[in-house]
Amino acid sequence: MSGLLAGKRLLVTGVITDQSIAFSVARLAQENGATVVLTGFGRMSLVERIAKRLPEPAPVIELDVTDADQLASLADRVREHVDGLDGVVHSIGFAPASCLGGGFLDAPWEDVATALQVSTYSYKSLAVAALPLMSAGGAVVGLTFDATKAWPVYDWMGVAKAGLESASRYLALHLGSKGIRSNLVSAGPLRTMAAKSIPGFERFEDAWAERAPLGWVLTDQEPAARACLALLSDWFPATTGEIVHVDGGYHALGAAT
Ligand SMILES: NC(=O)c1ccc[n+]([C@@H]2O[C@H](COP(=O)([O-])OP(=O)(O)OC[C@H]3O[C@@H](n4cnc5c(N)ncnc54)[C@H](O)[C@@H]3O)[C@@H](O)[C@H]2O)c1
């Protein structure tokens, strides 16, 4: 077996369509020598159908990151397919409609709590659930959208991402002694199902089209997926708590640029 991830066993969450960033991660990982186990949420038959489009059909395990029983049994259920994990990919985000699109001042706590549980706390929950299968050299990778700034329409999802970015640093702190790394890829806007649920998402699309120094293709998940693969590989052995921007360079610009 050859390739960047030769022999690596990965758990990849977040596939719902073949546009999902996680789908590109799973496809590229397989093409680069990894064995991939997917988790699916809710529409399991859809995820299973999409999983068959991978170069190698991948097993799909059910995981709702808000379900304590499913988290508690995750390691045993993954063990039915692989004897350990070298990497875990968190590609999960959700916020109720009230939390997005400009309603920042009105979103009720119950909805904000859901956004934070699914999009922020779950990064820790997933890592801890997978921990019994992991050992030194392992890596956890998640996806963020630059949370150092307030964006129009992103609202509570932006707050959830700021929390995710912090949670990744704390995970790096708490898992470092086990030799396990935690890093995030900060992606530019991509046309996925999650993105379509954000009213006004086209404002991001227009901004990136106009300003990203390298240009930006809204339908190309591969650059973000490649960065995930790199962070899962043995080529970032001393990097943890880091955020790698895959956004065409947008984050590097000042507001008046
Ligand atoms: N699309 C973008 O523009 C963009 C940019 C930067 C970061 N991201 C992030 O990338 C990640 C993947 O999103 P995507 O854009 O590929 O969209 P997507 O809709 O394809 O993936 C989101 C996934 O989250 C899963 N999910 C939602 N609630 C869940 C729960 N309770 N338990 C388990 N899974 C649950 C969905 O099933 C889905 O597979 C998210 O964290 C998202 O915020 C996306």
Short mmCIF file of C-alpha atoms and ligand atoms in Angstrom, two decimals:
data_model
loop_
_atom_site.label_atom_id
_atom_site.label_comp_id
_atom_site.label_asym_id
_atom_site.label_seq_id
_atom_site.Cartn_x
_atom_site.Cartn_y
_atom_site.Cartn_z
CA MET A 1 0.00 0.00 0.00
CA SER A 2 1.42 3.39 -0.98
CA GLY A 3 0.27 6.98 -0.59
CA LEU A 4 0.29 9.76 1.99
CA LEU A 5 -1.98 7.81 4.35
CA ALA A 6 -0.77 4.29 3.58
CA GLY A 7 -2.04 1.88 6.21
CA LYS A 8 -3.90 4.56 8.20
CA ARG A 9 -7.32 3.75 9.62
CA LEU A 10 -9.66 6.76 9.63
CA LEU A 11 -13.08 7.54 11.04
CA VAL A 12 -14.74 10.20 8.87
CA THR A 13 -17.93 11.92 10.03
CA GLY A 14 -20.11 14.33 8.08
CA VAL A 15 -20.88 12.70 4.73
CA ILE A 16 -24.43 13.53 3.63
CA THR A 17 -23.98 14.24 -0.11
CA ASP A 18 -21.09 13.83 -2.52
CA GLN A 19 -20.60 17.60 -2.15
CA SER A 20 -19.83 17.18 1.57
CA ILE A 21 -16.28 18.17 2.45
CA ALA A 22 -16.13 14.83 4.29
CA PHE A 23 -16.86 12.96 1.06
CA SER A 24 -13.80 14.50 -0.60
CA VAL A 25 -11.74 13.68 2.49
CA ALA A 26 -12.90 10.05 2.41
CA ARG A 27 -12.30 9.71 -1.33
CA LEU A 28 -8.83 11.24 -1.27
CA ALA A 29 -7.92 9.28 1.86
CA GLN A 30 -8.80 6.00 0.17
CA GLU A 31 -6.91 7.05 -2.95
CA ASN A 32 -3.92 7.68 -0.69
CA GLY A 33 -3.89 4.32 1.02
CA ALA A 34 -6.22 4.76 4.02
CA THR A 35 -8.97 2.48 5.25
CA VAL A 36 -12.06 4.60 5.89
CA VAL A 37 -15.03 4.03 8.19
CA LEU A 38 -17.81 6.60 7.86
CA THR A 39 -20.37 7.76 10.36
CA GLY A 40 -23.78 8.95 9.24
CA PHE A 41 -26.44 11.05 10.92
CA GLY A 42 -30.20 10.78 10.41
CA ARG A 43 -30.65 9.83 6.80
CA MET A 44 -28.65 6.61 7.00
CA SER A 45 -29.86 5.06 3.74
CA LEU A 46 -28.78 8.22 1.89
CA VAL A 47 -25.33 8.17 3.53
CA GLU A 48 -24.98 4.45 2.68
CA ARG A 49 -25.86 5.20 -0.93
CA ILE A 50 -23.28 8.00 -1.09
CA ALA A 51 -20.67 5.75 0.59
CA LYS A 52 -20.97 3.36 -2.37
CA ARG A 53 -19.68 6.15 -4.65
CA LEU A 54 -16.30 6.09 -2.95
CA PRO A 55 -13.45 4.28 -4.72
CA GLU A 56 -13.91 1.54 -2.07
CA PRO A 57 -17.39 1.20 -0.57
CA ALA A 58 -16.97 2.20 3.10
CA PRO A 59 -18.90 0.88 6.10
CA VAL A 60 -21.25 3.42 7.69
CA ILE A 61 -21.91 3.59 11.42
CA GLU A 62 -24.73 5.66 12.84
CA LEU A 63 -23.67 8.64 14.97
CA ASP A 64 -25.72 11.52 16.24
CA VAL A 65 -23.16 13.52 18.21
CA THR A 66 -25.87 14.63 20.65
CA ASP A 67 -26.75 11.02 21.54
CA ALA A 68 -24.79 9.86 24.60
CA ASP A 69 -25.53 6.16 23.98
CA GLN A 70 -24.32 6.32 20.40
CA LEU A 71 -21.14 8.07 21.54
CA ALA A 72 -20.56 5.54 24.34
CA SER A 73 -20.87 2.57 21.94
CA LEU A 74 -18.93 4.20 19.09
CA ALA A 75 -15.55 2.59 19.79
CA ASP A 76 -17.05 -0.93 19.93
CA ARG A 77 -19.01 -0.36 16.74
CA VAL A 78 -15.92 1.00 14.92
CA ARG A 79 -13.93 -2.03 16.16
CA GLU A 80 -16.21 -4.28 14.10
CA HIS A 81 -14.50 -2.80 11.02
CA VAL A 82 -10.97 -1.77 12.05
CA ASP A 83 -8.75 -2.73 15.00
CA GLY A 84 -7.78 0.86 15.85
CA LEU A 85 -7.87 4.44 14.56
CA ASP A 86 -5.01 6.64 13.35
CA GLY A 87 -7.25 9.59 12.55
CA VAL A 88 -10.67 11.07 13.21
CA VAL A 89 -12.31 13.70 11.01
CA HIS A 90 -14.97 15.96 12.49
CA SER A 91 -16.92 17.50 9.60
CA ILE A 92 -20.12 18.36 11.42
CA GLY A 93 -22.03 21.58 11.81
CA PHE A 94 -25.62 22.57 12.42
CA ALA A 95 -27.52 25.59 13.69
CA PRO A 96 -31.30 26.08 13.83
CA ALA A 97 -32.63 28.67 11.36
CA SER A 98 -33.07 31.31 14.09
CA CYS A 99 -29.29 31.30 14.66
CA LEU A 100 -28.38 32.25 11.08
CA GLY A 101 -29.25 34.92 8.55
CA GLY A 102 -29.23 38.05 10.69
CA GLY A 103 -31.33 37.04 13.70
CA PHE A 104 -28.40 37.17 16.11
CA LEU A 105 -30.19 39.39 18.63
CA ASP A 106 -33.34 37.25 18.73
CA ALA A 107 -32.17 33.63 18.62
CA PRO A 108 -33.41 31.85 21.77
CA TRP A 109 -30.94 30.05 24.05
CA GLU A 110 -32.46 26.63 23.26
CA ASP A 111 -31.53 27.08 19.58
CA VAL A 112 -28.10 28.51 20.39
CA ALA A 113 -27.52 25.58 22.75
CA THR A 114 -28.28 23.14 19.91
CA ALA A 115 -25.84 24.94 17.60
CA LEU A 116 -23.11 24.80 20.24
CA GLN A 117 -23.73 21.17 21.16
CA VAL A 118 -23.65 19.94 17.55
CA SER A 119 -20.99 22.26 16.16
CA THR A 120 -18.63 22.89 19.11
CA TYR A 121 -18.97 20.47 22.03
CA SER A 122 -19.22 17.51 19.64
CA TYR A 123 -15.58 18.01 18.63
CA LYS A 124 -14.56 16.98 22.14
CA SER A 125 -17.32 14.34 22.40
CA LEU A 126 -16.22 12.66 19.18
CA ALA A 127 -12.54 12.69 20.12
CA VAL A 128 -13.22 11.22 23.56
CA ALA A 129 -15.52 8.56 22.08
CA ALA A 130 -12.79 7.52 19.63
CA LEU A 131 -9.96 7.72 22.16
CA PRO A 132 -10.01 4.04 23.22
CA LEU A 133 -9.04 3.19 19.63
CA MET A 134 -6.27 5.77 19.30
CA SER A 135 -2.60 5.83 20.24
CA ALA A 136 0.48 8.04 19.87
CA GLY A 137 0.77 9.48 16.37
CA GLY A 138 -3.01 9.75 16.02
CA ALA A 139 -4.73 12.91 14.84
CA VAL A 140 -8.10 14.62 15.11
CA VAL A 141 -9.01 17.13 12.39
CA GLY A 142 -12.04 19.41 12.16
CA LEU A 143 -13.42 22.08 9.82
CA THR A 144 -13.94 25.70 10.77
CA PHE A 145 -14.88 28.97 9.09
CA ASP A 146 -12.64 31.84 10.21
CA ALA A 147 -14.05 32.78 13.61
CA THR A 148 -11.65 35.61 14.38
CA LYS A 149 -14.14 38.01 12.75
CA ALA A 150 -17.88 38.67 12.83
CA TRP A 151 -19.44 37.90 9.44
CA PRO A 152 -22.82 39.00 8.10
CA VAL A 153 -25.48 36.23 8.34
CA TYR A 154 -23.19 33.66 10.03
CA ASP A 155 -24.28 34.85 13.50
CA TRP A 156 -24.39 32.09 16.16
CA MET A 157 -22.63 29.66 13.86
CA GLY A 158 -19.70 32.07 14.01
CA VAL A 159 -19.81 31.94 17.79
CA ALA A 160 -19.96 28.13 17.60
CA LYS A 161 -16.90 28.14 15.32
CA ALA A 162 -15.00 30.43 17.70
CA GLY A 163 -15.76 27.85 20.38
CA LEU A 164 -14.64 25.05 18.08
CA GLU A 165 -11.33 26.81 17.44
CA SER A 166 -10.80 27.13 21.18
CA ALA A 167 -11.95 23.55 21.83
CA SER A 168 -9.37 22.30 19.35
CA ARG A 169 -6.61 24.11 21.26
CA TYR A 170 -7.84 22.59 24.54
CA LEU A 171 -8.01 19.16 22.94
CA ALA A 172 -4.44 19.66 21.79
CA LEU A 173 -3.56 20.51 25.39
CA HIS A 174 -5.32 17.52 26.92
CA LEU A 175 -4.37 14.89 24.32
CA GLY A 176 -0.80 16.03 23.75
CA SER A 177 0.58 13.78 26.49
CA LYS A 178 -0.90 10.79 24.61
CA GLY A 179 0.86 11.90 21.41
CA ILE A 180 -2.46 12.75 19.73
CA ARG A 181 -2.75 15.96 17.72
CA SER A 182 -5.78 18.23 17.16
CA ASN A 183 -5.87 20.65 14.24
CA LEU A 184 -8.47 22.49 12.17
CA VAL A 185 -8.78 23.44 8.53
CA SER A 186 -10.36 26.86 8.05
CA ALA A 187 -12.07 26.58 4.68
CA GLY A 188 -13.46 29.28 2.42
CA PRO A 189 -17.12 29.07 1.37
CA LEU A 190 -18.13 25.84 -0.39
CA ARG A 191 -21.52 24.94 -1.85
CA THR A 192 -22.58 22.09 0.39
CA MET A 193 -25.89 21.21 2.03
CA ALA A 194 -24.83 23.00 5.24
CA ALA A 195 -23.92 26.13 3.26
CA LYS A 196 -27.26 26.12 1.44
CA SER A 197 -29.05 26.32 4.79
CA ILE A 198 -27.44 29.72 5.48
CA PRO A 199 -29.67 32.51 4.15
CA GLY A 200 -27.47 35.09 2.43
CA PHE A 201 -24.60 32.65 1.86
CA GLU A 202 -24.12 34.23 -1.57
CA ARG A 203 -22.58 37.24 0.20
CA PHE A 204 -19.63 35.03 1.10
CA GLU A 205 -19.50 33.66 -2.41
CA ASP A 206 -19.34 37.16 -3.92
CA ALA A 207 -16.73 38.36 -1.42
CA TRP A 208 -14.43 35.40 -2.11
CA ALA A 209 -14.90 35.66 -5.86
CA GLU A 210 -13.85 39.32 -5.73
CA ARG A 211 -11.07 39.22 -3.18
CA ALA A 212 -9.36 35.87 -2.62
CA PRO A 213 -5.78 36.44 -3.87
CA LEU A 214 -5.53 32.94 -5.33
CA GLY A 215 -9.11 32.93 -6.56
CA TRP A 216 -11.65 30.53 -5.13
CA VAL A 217 -13.78 27.76 -6.62
CA LEU A 218 -17.01 27.39 -4.63
CA THR A 219 -17.61 23.86 -5.84
CA ASP A 220 -14.12 22.44 -5.30
CA GLN A 221 -13.91 20.69 -1.92
CA GLU A 222 -10.57 19.12 -2.77
CA PRO A 223 -8.21 21.86 -1.48
CA ALA A 224 -9.80 21.72 1.99
CA ALA A 225 -9.83 17.92 1.88
CA ARG A 226 -6.15 17.80 0.90
CA ALA A 227 -5.24 19.92 3.91
CA CYS A 228 -7.19 17.52 6.14
CA LEU A 229 -5.20 14.63 4.68
CA ALA A 230 -1.92 16.44 5.29
CA LEU A 231 -2.83 17.06 8.93
CA LEU A 232 -3.84 13.42 9.37
CA SER A 233 -0.58 12.25 7.83
CA ASP A 234 2.84 11.81 9.41
CA TRP A 235 4.01 15.07 7.81
CA PHE A 236 2.81 17.33 10.63
CA PRO A 237 4.18 15.31 13.57
CA ALA A 238 4.88 18.33 15.80
CA THR A 239 1.87 20.47 14.92
CA THR A 240 -1.17 20.64 17.18
CA GLY A 241 -3.69 23.29 18.19
CA GLU A 242 -3.14 24.81 14.74
CA ILE A 243 -5.57 26.24 12.20
CA VAL A 244 -4.60 25.92 8.54
CA HIS A 245 -6.42 28.34 6.24
CA VAL A 246 -7.58 26.91 2.94
CA ASP A 247 -9.42 29.95 1.66
CA GLY A 248 -7.49 31.23 -1.35
CA GLY A 249 -5.68 33.62 0.99
CA TYR A 250 -8.78 35.62 1.94
CA HIS A 251 -7.98 35.66 5.67
CA ALA A 252 -4.68 37.43 5.05
CA LEU A 253 -6.29 40.60 3.70
CA GLY A 254 -7.33 43.77 5.49
CA ALA A 255 -10.91 45.02 5.21
CA ALA A 256 -10.12 47.77 2.69
CA THR A 257 -8.10 45.52 0.37
N1 LIG B 1 -19.41 24.68 3.27
C1 LIG B 1 -18.68 25.70 3.73
O1 LIG B 1 -18.70 26.80 3.17
C2 LIG B 1 -17.81 25.50 4.94
C3 LIG B 1 -16.74 26.39 5.17
C4 LIG B 1 -15.95 26.22 6.30
C5 LIG B 1 -16.22 25.17 7.17
N2 LIG B 1 -17.27 24.32 6.92
C6 LIG B 1 -17.53 23.24 7.88
O2 LIG B 1 -17.30 21.99 7.27
C7 LIG B 1 -18.01 21.01 8.00
C8 LIG B 1 -18.75 20.10 7.02
O3 LIG B 1 -19.80 20.81 6.40
P1 LIG B 1 -20.10 20.75 4.85
O4 LIG B 1 -19.98 22.14 4.35
O5 LIG B 1 -19.33 19.66 4.19
O6 LIG B 1 -21.66 20.44 4.81
P2 LIG B 1 -22.50 19.07 4.84
O7 LIG B 1 -23.94 19.50 4.99
O8 LIG B 1 -22.16 18.21 3.70
O9 LIG B 1 -21.98 18.38 6.20
C9 LIG B 1 -22.48 18.71 7.48
C10 LIG B 1 -22.65 17.39 8.20
O10 LIG B 1 -23.01 17.58 9.58
C11 LIG B 1 -23.78 16.45 9.92
N3 LIG B 1 -24.51 16.62 11.17
C12 LIG B 1 -25.41 17.59 11.49
N4 LIG B 1 -25.91 17.36 12.71
C13 LIG B 1 -25.30 16.23 13.19
C14 LIG B 1 -25.40 15.49 14.40
N5 LIG B 1 -26.25 15.84 15.38
N6 LIG B 1 -24.62 14.37 14.54
C15 LIG B 1 -23.77 14.01 13.57
N7 LIG B 1 -23.64 14.67 12.39
C16 LIG B 1 -24.41 15.76 12.22
C17 LIG B 1 -24.71 16.28 8.73
O11 LIG B 1 -25.30 14.98 8.70
C18 LIG B 1 -23.76 16.51 7.58
O12 LIG B 1 -23.19 15.29 7.14
C19 LIG B 1 -18.89 21.76 8.99
O13 LIG B 1 -18.25 21.83 10.24
C20 LIG B 1 -18.96 23.13 8.37
O14 LIG B 1 -19.29 24.14 9.31
C21 LIG B 1 -18.05 24.46 5.82
#
